[in-house]
PDB file of C-alpha atoms in Angstrom:
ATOM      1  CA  UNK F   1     134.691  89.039  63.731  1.00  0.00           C
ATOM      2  CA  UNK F   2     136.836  90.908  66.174  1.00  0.00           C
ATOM      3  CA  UNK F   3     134.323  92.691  67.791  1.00  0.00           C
ATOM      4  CA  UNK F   4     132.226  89.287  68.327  1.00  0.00           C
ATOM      5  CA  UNK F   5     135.939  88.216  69.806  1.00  0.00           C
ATOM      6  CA  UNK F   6     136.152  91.196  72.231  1.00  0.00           C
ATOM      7  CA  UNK F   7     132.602  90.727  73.488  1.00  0.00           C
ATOM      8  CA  UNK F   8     133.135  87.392  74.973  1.00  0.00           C
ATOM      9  CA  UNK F   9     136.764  88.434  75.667  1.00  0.00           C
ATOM     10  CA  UNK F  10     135.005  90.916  77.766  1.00  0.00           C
ATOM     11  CA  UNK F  11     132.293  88.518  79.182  1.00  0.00           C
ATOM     12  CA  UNK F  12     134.890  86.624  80.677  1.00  0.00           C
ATOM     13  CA  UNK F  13     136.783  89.301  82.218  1.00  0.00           C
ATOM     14  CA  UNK F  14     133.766  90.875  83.360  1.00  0.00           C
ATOM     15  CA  UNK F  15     133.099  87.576  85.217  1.00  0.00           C
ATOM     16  CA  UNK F  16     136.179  86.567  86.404  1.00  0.00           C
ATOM     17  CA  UNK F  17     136.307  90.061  87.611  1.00  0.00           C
ATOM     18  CA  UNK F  18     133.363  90.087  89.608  1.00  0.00           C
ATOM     19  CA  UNK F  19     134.085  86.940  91.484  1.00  0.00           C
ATOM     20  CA  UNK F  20     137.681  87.796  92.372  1.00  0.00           C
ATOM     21  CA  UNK F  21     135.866  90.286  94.842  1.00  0.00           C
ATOM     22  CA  UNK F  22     135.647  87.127  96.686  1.00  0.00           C
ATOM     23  CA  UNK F  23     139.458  86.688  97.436  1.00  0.00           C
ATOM     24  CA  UNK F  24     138.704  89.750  99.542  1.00  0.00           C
ATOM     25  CA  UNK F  25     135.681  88.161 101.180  1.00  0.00           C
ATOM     26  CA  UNK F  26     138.256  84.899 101.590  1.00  0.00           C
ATOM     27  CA  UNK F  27     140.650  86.580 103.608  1.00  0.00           C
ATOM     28  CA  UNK F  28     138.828  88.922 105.866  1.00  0.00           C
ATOM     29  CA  UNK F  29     136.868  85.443 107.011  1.00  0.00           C
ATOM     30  CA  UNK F  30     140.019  83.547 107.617  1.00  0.00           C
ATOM     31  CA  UNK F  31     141.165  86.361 109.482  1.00  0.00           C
ATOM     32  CA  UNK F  32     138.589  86.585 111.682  1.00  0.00           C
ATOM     33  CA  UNK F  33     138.498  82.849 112.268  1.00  0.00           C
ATOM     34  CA  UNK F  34     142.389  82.925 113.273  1.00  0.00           C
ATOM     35  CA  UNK F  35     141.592  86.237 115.569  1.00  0.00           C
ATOM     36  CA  UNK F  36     138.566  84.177 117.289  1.00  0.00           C
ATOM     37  CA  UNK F  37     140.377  80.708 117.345  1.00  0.00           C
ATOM     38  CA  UNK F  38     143.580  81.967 118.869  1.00  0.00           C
ATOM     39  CA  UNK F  39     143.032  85.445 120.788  1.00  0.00           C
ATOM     40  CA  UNK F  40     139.066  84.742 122.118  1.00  0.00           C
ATOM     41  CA  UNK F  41     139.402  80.838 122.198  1.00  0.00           C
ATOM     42  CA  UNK F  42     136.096  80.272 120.594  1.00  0.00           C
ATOM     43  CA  UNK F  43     136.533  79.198 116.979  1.00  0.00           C
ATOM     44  CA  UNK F  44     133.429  79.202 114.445  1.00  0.00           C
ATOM     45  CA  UNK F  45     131.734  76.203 113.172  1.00  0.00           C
ATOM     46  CA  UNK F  46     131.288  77.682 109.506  1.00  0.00           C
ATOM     47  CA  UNK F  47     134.854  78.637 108.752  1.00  0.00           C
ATOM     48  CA  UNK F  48     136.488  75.520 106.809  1.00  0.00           C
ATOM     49  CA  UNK F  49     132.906  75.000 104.943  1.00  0.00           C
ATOM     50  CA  UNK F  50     132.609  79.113 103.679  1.00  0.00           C
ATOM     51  CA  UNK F  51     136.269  78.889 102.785  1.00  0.00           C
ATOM     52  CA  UNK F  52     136.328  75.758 100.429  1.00  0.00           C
ATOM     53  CA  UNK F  53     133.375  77.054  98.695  1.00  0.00           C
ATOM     54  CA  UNK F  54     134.673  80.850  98.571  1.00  0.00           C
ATOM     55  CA  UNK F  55     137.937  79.914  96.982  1.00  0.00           C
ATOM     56  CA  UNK F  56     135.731  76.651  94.851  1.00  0.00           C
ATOM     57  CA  UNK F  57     133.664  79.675  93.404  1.00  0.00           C
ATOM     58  CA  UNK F  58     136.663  81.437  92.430  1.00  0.00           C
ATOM     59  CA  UNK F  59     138.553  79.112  90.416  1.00  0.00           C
ATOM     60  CA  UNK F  60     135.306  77.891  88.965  1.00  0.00           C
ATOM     61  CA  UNK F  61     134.248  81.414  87.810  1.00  0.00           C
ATOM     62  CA  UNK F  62     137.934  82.446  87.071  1.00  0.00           C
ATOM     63  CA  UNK F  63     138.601  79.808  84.223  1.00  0.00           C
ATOM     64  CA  UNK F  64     137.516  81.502  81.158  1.00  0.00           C
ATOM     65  CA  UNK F  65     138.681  84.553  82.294  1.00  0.00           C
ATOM     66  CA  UNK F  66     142.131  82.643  82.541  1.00  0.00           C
ATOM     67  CA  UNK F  67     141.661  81.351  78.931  1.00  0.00           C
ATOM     68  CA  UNK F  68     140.478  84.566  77.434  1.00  0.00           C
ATOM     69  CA  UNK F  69     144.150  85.883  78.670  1.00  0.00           C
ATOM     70  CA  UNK F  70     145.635  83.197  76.984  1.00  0.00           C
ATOM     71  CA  UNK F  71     147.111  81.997  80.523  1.00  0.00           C
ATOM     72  CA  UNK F  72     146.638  78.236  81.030  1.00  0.00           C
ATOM     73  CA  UNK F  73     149.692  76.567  81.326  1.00  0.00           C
ATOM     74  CA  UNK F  74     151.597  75.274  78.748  1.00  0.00           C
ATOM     75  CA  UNK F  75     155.150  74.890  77.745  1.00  0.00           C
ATOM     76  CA  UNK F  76     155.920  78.084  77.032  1.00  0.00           C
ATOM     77  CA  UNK F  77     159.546  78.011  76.546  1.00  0.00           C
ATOM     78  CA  UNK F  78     159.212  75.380  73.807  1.00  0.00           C
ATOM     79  CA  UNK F  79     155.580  76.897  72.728  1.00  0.00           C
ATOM     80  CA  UNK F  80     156.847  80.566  71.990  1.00  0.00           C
ATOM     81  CA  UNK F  81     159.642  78.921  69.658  1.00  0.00           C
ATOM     82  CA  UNK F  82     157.178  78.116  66.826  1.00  0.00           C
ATOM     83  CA  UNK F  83     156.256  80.250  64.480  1.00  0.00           C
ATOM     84  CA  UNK F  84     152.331  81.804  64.458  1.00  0.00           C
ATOM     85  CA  UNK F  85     150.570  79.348  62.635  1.00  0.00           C
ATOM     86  CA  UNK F  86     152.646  76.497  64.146  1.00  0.00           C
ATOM     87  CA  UNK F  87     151.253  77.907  67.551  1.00  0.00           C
ATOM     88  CA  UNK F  88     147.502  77.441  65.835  1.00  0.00           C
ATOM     89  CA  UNK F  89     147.467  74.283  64.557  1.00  0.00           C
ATOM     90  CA  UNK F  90     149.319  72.765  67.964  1.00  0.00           C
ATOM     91  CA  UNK F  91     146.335  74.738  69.574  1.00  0.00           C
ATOM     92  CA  UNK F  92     143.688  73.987  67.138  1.00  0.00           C
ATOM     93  CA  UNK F  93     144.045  70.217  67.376  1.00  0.00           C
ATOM     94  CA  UNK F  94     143.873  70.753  71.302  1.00  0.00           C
ATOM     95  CA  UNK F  95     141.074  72.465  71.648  1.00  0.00           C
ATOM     96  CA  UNK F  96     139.450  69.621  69.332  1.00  0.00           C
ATOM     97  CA  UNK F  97     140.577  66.324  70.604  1.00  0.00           C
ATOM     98  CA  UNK F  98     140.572  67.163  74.501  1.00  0.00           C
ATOM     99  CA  UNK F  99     139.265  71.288  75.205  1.00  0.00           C
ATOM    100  CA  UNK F 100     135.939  70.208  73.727  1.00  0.00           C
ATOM    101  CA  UNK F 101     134.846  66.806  74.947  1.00  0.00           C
ATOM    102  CA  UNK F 102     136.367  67.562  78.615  1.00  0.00           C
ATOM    103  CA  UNK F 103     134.096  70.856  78.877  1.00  0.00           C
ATOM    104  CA  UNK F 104     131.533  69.127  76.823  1.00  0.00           C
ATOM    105  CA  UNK F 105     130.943  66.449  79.381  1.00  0.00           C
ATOM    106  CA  UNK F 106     131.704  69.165  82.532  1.00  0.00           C
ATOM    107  CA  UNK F 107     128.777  71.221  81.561  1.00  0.00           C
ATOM    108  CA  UNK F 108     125.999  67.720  80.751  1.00  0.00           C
ATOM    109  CA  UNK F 109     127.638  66.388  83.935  1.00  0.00           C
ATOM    110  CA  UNK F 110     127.650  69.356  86.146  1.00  0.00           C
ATOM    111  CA  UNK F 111     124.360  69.994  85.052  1.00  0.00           C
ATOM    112  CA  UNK F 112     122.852  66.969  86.640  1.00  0.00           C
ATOM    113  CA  UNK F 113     125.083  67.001  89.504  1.00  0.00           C
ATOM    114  CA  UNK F 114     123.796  71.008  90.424  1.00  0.00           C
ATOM    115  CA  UNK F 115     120.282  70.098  89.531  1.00  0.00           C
ATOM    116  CA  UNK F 116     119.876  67.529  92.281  1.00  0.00           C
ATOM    117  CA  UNK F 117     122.092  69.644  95.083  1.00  0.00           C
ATOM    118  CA  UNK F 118     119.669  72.585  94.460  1.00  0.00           C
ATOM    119  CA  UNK F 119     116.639  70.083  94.027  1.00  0.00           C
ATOM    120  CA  UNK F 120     117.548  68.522  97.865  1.00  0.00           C
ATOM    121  CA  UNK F 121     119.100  72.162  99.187  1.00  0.00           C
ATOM    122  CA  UNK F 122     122.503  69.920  99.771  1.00  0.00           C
ATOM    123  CA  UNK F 123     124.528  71.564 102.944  1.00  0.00           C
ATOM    124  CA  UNK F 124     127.712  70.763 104.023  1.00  0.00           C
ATOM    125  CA  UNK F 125     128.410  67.639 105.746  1.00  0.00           C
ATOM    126  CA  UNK F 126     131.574  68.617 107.660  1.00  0.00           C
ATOM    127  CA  UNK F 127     130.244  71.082 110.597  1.00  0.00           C
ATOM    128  CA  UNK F 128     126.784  71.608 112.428  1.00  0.00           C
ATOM    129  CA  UNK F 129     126.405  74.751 110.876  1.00  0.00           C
ATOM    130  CA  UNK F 130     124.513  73.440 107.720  1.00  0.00           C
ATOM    131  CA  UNK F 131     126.375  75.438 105.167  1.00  0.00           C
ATOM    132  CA  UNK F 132     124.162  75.311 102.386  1.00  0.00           C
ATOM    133  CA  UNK F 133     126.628  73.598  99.283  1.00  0.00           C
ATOM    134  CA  UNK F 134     123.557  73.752  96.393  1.00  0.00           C
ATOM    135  CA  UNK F 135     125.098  77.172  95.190  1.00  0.00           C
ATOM    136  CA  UNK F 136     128.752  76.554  94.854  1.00  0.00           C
ATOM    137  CA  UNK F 137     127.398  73.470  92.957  1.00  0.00           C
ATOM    138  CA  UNK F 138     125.461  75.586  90.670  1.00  0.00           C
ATOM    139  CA  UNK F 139     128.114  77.150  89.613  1.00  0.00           C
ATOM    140  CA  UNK F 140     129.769  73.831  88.175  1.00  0.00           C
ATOM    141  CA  UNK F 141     127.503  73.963  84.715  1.00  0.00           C
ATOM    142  CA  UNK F 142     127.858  78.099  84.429  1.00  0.00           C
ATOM    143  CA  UNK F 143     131.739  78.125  84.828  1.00  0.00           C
ATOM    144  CA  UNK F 144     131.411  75.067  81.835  1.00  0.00           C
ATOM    145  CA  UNK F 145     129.250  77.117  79.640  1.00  0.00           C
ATOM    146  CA  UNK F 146     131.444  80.099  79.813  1.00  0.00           C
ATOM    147  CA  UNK F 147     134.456  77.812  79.410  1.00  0.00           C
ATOM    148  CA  UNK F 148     133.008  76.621  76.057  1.00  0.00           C
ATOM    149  CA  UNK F 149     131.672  80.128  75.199  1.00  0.00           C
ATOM    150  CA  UNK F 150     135.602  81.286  75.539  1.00  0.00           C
ATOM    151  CA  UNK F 151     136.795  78.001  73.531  1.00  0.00           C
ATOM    152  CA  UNK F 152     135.097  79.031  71.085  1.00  0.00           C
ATOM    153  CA  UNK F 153     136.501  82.001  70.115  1.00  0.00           C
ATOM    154  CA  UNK F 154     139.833  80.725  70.765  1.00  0.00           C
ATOM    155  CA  UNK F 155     139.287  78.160  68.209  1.00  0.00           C
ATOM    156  CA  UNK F 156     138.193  80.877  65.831  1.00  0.00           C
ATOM    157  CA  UNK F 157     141.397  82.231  66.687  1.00  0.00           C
ATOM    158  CA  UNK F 158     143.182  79.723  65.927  1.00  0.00           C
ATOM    159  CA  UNK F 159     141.747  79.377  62.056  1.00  0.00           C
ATOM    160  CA  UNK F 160     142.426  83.236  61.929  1.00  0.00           C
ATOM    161  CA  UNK F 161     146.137  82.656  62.645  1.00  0.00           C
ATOM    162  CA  UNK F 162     146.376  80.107  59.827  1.00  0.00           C
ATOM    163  CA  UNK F 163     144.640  82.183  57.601  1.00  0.00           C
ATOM    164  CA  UNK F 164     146.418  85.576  58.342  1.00  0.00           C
ATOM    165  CA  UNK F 165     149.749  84.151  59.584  1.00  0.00           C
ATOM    166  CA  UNK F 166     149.886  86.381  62.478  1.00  0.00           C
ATOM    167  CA  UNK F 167     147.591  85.663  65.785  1.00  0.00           C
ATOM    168  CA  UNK F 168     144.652  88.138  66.308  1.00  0.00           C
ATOM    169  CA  UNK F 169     144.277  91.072  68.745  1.00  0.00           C
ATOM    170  CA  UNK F 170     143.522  90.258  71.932  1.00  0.00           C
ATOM    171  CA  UNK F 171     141.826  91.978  74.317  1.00  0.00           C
ATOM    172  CA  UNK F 172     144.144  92.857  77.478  1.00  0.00           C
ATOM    173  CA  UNK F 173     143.580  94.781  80.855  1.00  0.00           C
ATOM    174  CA  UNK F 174     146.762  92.677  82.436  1.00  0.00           C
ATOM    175  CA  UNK F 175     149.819  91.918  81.470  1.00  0.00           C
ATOM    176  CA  UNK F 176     152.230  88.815  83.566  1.00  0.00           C
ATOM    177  CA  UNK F 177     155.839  90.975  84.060  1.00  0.00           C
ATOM    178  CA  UNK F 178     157.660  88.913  81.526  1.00  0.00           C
ATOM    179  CA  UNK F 179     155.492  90.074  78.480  1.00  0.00           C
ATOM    180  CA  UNK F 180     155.645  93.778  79.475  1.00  0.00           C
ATOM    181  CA  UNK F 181     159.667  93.403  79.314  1.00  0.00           C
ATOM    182  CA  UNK F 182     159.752  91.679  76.654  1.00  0.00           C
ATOM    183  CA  UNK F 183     157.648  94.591  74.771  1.00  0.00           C
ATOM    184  CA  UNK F 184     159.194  97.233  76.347  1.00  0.00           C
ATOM    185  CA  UNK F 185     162.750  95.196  74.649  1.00  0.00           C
ATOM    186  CA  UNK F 186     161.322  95.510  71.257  1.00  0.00           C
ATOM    187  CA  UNK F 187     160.218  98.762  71.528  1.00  0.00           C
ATOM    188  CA  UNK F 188     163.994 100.064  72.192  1.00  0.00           C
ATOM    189  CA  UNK F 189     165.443  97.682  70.151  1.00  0.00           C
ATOM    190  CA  UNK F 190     163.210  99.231  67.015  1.00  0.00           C
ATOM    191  CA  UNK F 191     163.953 103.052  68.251  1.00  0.00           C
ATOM    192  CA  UNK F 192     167.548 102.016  68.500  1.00  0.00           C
ATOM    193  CA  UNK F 193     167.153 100.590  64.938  1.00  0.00           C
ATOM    194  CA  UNK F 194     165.792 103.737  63.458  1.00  0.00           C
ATOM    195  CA  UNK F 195     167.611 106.342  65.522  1.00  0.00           C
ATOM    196  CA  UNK F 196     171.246 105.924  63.449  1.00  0.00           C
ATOM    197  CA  UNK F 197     169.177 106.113  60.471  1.00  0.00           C
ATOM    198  CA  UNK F 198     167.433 109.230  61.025  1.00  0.00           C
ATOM    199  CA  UNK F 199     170.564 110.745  61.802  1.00  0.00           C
ATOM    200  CA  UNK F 200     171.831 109.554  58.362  1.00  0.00           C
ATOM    201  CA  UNK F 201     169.359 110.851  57.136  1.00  0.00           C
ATOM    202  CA  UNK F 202     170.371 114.051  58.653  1.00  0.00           C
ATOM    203  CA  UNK F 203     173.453 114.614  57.492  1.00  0.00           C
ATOM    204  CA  UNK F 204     172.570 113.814  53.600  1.00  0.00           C
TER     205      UNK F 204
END
């Protein structure tokens, strides 16, 4: 069961990975629309439409790489209070009631919505540069899937922490600042724990 965990753990990341390339792609285009706007006085007709559906892509494709990190927002400093299987059920009954019917009807939804953009090759409708839309609409059923895909094994998750008591490994490659303190806290307070009695030890 944990390796089936890890290998969409690591579907998402490898995802959301791959499309954060375009926060790179993002900025050196705004860039060189400020640099032409300002310095050369001739600003492009393609820059508002390639940005909106740069960064669109991004947090579309970025979402279950989000959840597979366990880094949605929630109420954390009432959340981390509860014990382990407290944490499940709040999350189990979530996921059930609103996770799975709201990226249930994204994916039938977005489906029908992508289908016609790419059937009619939709562009944009703000500048005469016809900046084709269809793909960034494409992506609307895909970021779903992988969504649900992700919910999934967060829900299995979840009845693994009520069965075991304890939540199960997760796969990490990042860590936000406040969880590496807070390990890096436990790990000295347990060293400090079992430092005096080694030394008791010692002396006996």
């Amino acid at each position: 069961m944990r390796s089936f965990l890890f290998f969409i753990d690591e579907l998402s990341t490898w995802v959301g990975k791959a499309f954060a390339w375009l926060i790179l792609i993002l900025s050196m285009s705004v860039t060189y629309e400020v640099f032409v706007r300002y310095a050369l006085n001739a600003p492009t007709t393609w820059a508002f439409d390639f940005s909106y559906i740069t960064y669109g892509g991004l947090f579309l494709m970025s979402g279950a790489y989000a959840l597979a990190r366990n880094n949605h927002v929630r109420c954390d400093f009432i959340y981390r209070t509860w014990t382990p299987r407290t944490q499940a059920m709040i999350d189990l009954v979530l996921f059930v009631l609103f996770f799975l019917p709201g990226v249930l009807a994204l994916v039938y939804a977005g489906f029908n919505y992508a289908s016609m953009s790419v059937r009619f090759r939709e562009v944009s409708v703000f500048s005469p540069a016809g900046i084709p839309v269809f793909p960034l609409k494409a992506l609307i059923p895909l970021a779903g899937t992988l969504l649900l895909i992700q919910g999934v094994a967060e829900i299995i998750r979840c009845i693994l922490c009520l069965r075991d008591g304890q939540w199960p490994q997760r796969l990490h490659d990042v860590e936000e600042m406040e969880t590496v303190i807070l390990h890096e806290q436990q790990y000295l307070a347990q060293h400090r724990e079992q430092a005096p009695s080694a030394r008791t030890g010692g002396s006996v």
